[in-house]
Structure formats: structure tokens, C-alpha cells
Coordinates of C-alpha atoms and ligand atoms in Angstrom, one line a residue:
M27 CA -45.5 -23.1 -3.1
Q28 CA -43.9 -26.0 -4.9
R29 CA -40.4 -26.9 -3.5
K30 CA -39.3 -26.1 -7.2
E31 CA -41.3 -22.6 -7.2
F32 CA -39.4 -22.0 -3.9
L33 CA -35.9 -22.6 -5.0
K34 CA -36.7 -20.5 -8.3
T35 CA -37.3 -17.8 -6.2
L36 CA -34.6 -18.4 -3.9
G37 CA -32.3 -18.3 -6.9
A38 CA -33.4 -15.0 -8.3
G39 CA -33.0 -13.7 -5.0
A40 CA -29.8 -14.7 -4.4
L41 CA -28.5 -13.7 -7.8
F42 CA -30.0 -10.4 -7.2
A43 CA -28.0 -10.0 -3.5
L44 CA -24.7 -11.2 -5.6
T45 CA -24.8 -8.8 -8.1
A46 CA -27.0 -5.9 -6.5
G47 CA -23.2 -4.6 -5.4
C48 CA -21.8 -4.3 -8.9
F49 CA -24.7 -2.2 -10.4
G50 CA -22.5 0.9 -10.0
G51 CA -19.5 -0.9 -11.6
C52 CA -17.4 -3.3 -10.1
S53 CA -14.1 -3.3 -12.7
K54 CA -10.9 -3.1 -10.6
D55 CA -10.4 0.2 -12.0
D56 CA -13.1 1.3 -9.6
E57 CA -11.3 0.1 -6.3
D58 CA -9.0 2.5 -4.6
F59 CA -6.3 1.0 -2.6
A60 CA -5.1 4.2 -1.3
P61 CA -4.6 4.3 2.5
T62 CA -7.4 6.1 4.2
E63 CA -5.7 6.7 7.7
D64 CA -3.7 9.8 8.5
V65 CA 0.1 8.7 9.2
D66 CA 2.1 10.6 11.8
F67 CA 4.7 8.7 13.8
T68 CA 8.4 9.9 14.6
I69 CA 11.3 7.2 14.6
D70 CA 14.5 7.4 17.1
L71 CA 17.0 6.5 14.7
S72 CA 19.2 6.1 17.4
D73 CA 17.1 2.8 18.4
P74 CA 18.8 -0.5 17.3
T75 CA 15.4 -1.3 16.3
Y76 CA 15.8 0.7 13.1
D77 CA 19.6 -0.1 12.3
N78 CA 18.1 -0.9 8.7
L79 CA 17.7 2.8 8.4
Q80 CA 21.3 3.8 8.9
Q81 CA 22.4 2.4 5.1
N82 CA 21.2 3.6 1.8
G83 CA 19.0 1.3 0.4
G84 CA 18.0 0.1 3.9
Y85 CA 14.2 0.1 4.9
I86 CA 11.8 -0.7 7.7
I87 CA 7.9 -1.0 8.0
K88 CA 6.2 0.7 10.7
D89 CA 2.4 0.9 10.9
R90 CA 2.1 -0.4 7.0
V91 CA 4.3 2.4 6.2
V92 CA 7.8 1.7 4.5
V93 CA 10.6 3.9 5.8
A94 CA 13.5 4.0 3.7
K95 CA 16.9 5.3 3.1
D96 CA 17.3 6.1 -0.5
D97 CA 20.8 5.5 -2.3
N98 CA 21.3 9.6 -1.9
G99 CA 21.0 9.4 1.8
N100 CA 17.7 10.9 2.2
Y101 CA 14.9 9.3 4.4
V102 CA 11.6 8.5 2.2
A103 CA 8.4 7.2 3.2
A104 CA 5.7 5.4 1.2
T105 CA 2.5 3.4 2.1
Q106 CA 3.1 -0.3 2.3
R107 CA -0.4 -1.2 0.4
C108 CA 0.1 -1.5 -3.5
S109 CA -2.2 0.4 -5.5
H110 CA -2.2 -2.1 -7.9
E111 CA -4.5 -5.0 -6.0
G112 CA -4.2 -3.6 -2.5
F113 CA -1.5 -6.2 -1.3
Y114 CA 0.7 -5.0 1.3
E115 CA 3.9 -6.0 -0.6
V116 CA 5.6 -2.7 -1.2
S117 CA 9.2 -2.3 -0.1
L118 CA 12.3 -0.6 -1.3
Q119 CA 14.4 -2.3 -3.9
N120 CA 17.1 -0.8 -6.3
N121 CA 16.0 2.8 -5.2
E122 CA 12.6 2.4 -6.3
W123 CA 9.3 1.1 -4.4
F124 CA 8.4 -2.5 -5.5
C125 CA 5.4 -4.6 -4.9
G126 CA 6.6 -8.3 -4.8
Q127 CA 3.2 -9.5 -5.3
H128 CA 3.1 -8.5 -9.1
G129 CA 6.1 -6.6 -9.5
A130 CA 4.5 -3.1 -9.5
R131 CA 7.6 -0.6 -9.6
F132 CA 6.8 3.1 -8.5
D133 CA 10.0 6.2 -8.6
L134 CA 10.3 7.4 -5.3
S135 CA 7.8 10.5 -5.7
G136 CA 5.2 7.7 -6.2
Q137 CA 4.9 7.8 -9.7
G138 CA 4.2 4.4 -11.6
L139 CA 6.7 2.6 -13.8
N140 CA 5.1 -0.2 -15.2
S141 CA 1.5 -1.4 -16.1
E142 CA 1.0 -2.7 -12.7
A143 CA 1.7 0.6 -11.4
S144 CA -1.0 2.5 -13.4
R145 CA -2.2 4.2 -10.2
N146 CA 0.7 6.0 -8.1
L147 CA 1.5 5.0 -5.0
T148 CA 0.8 7.3 -1.7
I149 CA 4.0 8.9 -0.3
Y150 CA 4.3 10.6 2.6
Q151 CA 6.7 13.3 4.1
T152 CA 9.7 12.9 6.1
E153 CA 11.2 15.3 8.5
L154 CA 14.7 14.6 10.4
N155 CA 15.5 16.8 13.5
G156 CA 18.8 15.1 14.9
Q157 CA 18.1 11.5 15.5
M158 CA 14.4 11.7 15.1
L159 CA 12.8 11.1 12.0
R160 CA 8.9 12.1 11.6
V161 CA 7.0 10.5 9.0
F162 CA 3.6 12.2 8.2
S163 CA 1.1 12.6 5.6
Ligands
FES228 S1 -0.9 -5.8 -5.6 FE1 1.0 -4.6 -6.0 S2 1.7 -5.5 -8.0 FE2 0.0 -6.5 -7.7

């Protein structure tokens, strides 16, 4: 086989290898940025580590989950992973979930509020028992 023929063959193979994964569709809309792991942990609110959760509008991040105290004093939780492009940039801002990467905004129930948030955000449940706050899927 001539060198030129070999490179031609290699080029076609490489092109196939690079594109084969996209035959089913590679558009951004097909990607799923929802977290796959189950969430279930408990926070002791008396632990100074979680002092940010003592004030309305405060939040902490634990195990890639944003746990926050909303403006009404309720505990809420959402994935830190944004549904837009999967960056772990979600936090609480102005009583909404906000992604600092491109500006996606979600209400506290995870409903998208702008075009970057066309897919909803995964929300977790919270349960307060004394000073113990459970966050779970
Ligand atoms: S990844 Fe969050 S807005 Fe783009």
C-alpha cells in the first residue's frame, strides 16, 4: 500500500470514528444534564459550618446540592448542576436559582425563567426536624 493510500484509509476511518457517535444526534437539546445520583443527607443547622442557612437568602453547597433558606425562611434545595450546559454553577440569588455561567434563572420550584433555562432544574425535598435538616430526592 502506498503511503498516500494508507493516509487516505486512515483519514476515512478517523472521520468515521469521530462522527459515529453522532449518528443518533448530537444536538445540545439531546444532552441530559440532570443529576443521576440519589440525594439523601442531613445537615445539623447548629453546626457553625452551616451558618449561612441561619439567614434568609443564605445558602451552602454540599455534595453538589445547593441548600438555601429562601426569603420566606423556608429551606429549599436544588442541584448545583445547571440544566443549560451542565456547569456546576447554580446558586441562590434574589430568591431564584441562578447559574453564573450564562445567566440561567429558575424559580424555586425549578421552572425556567429565561431562554437559558428552557429545561427545568432538578429540585430536592427538604424536611426540618428540630435543628436537623434532611435533603433528599
Ligand atoms: S450552564 Fe448554566 S446558564 Fe449555561
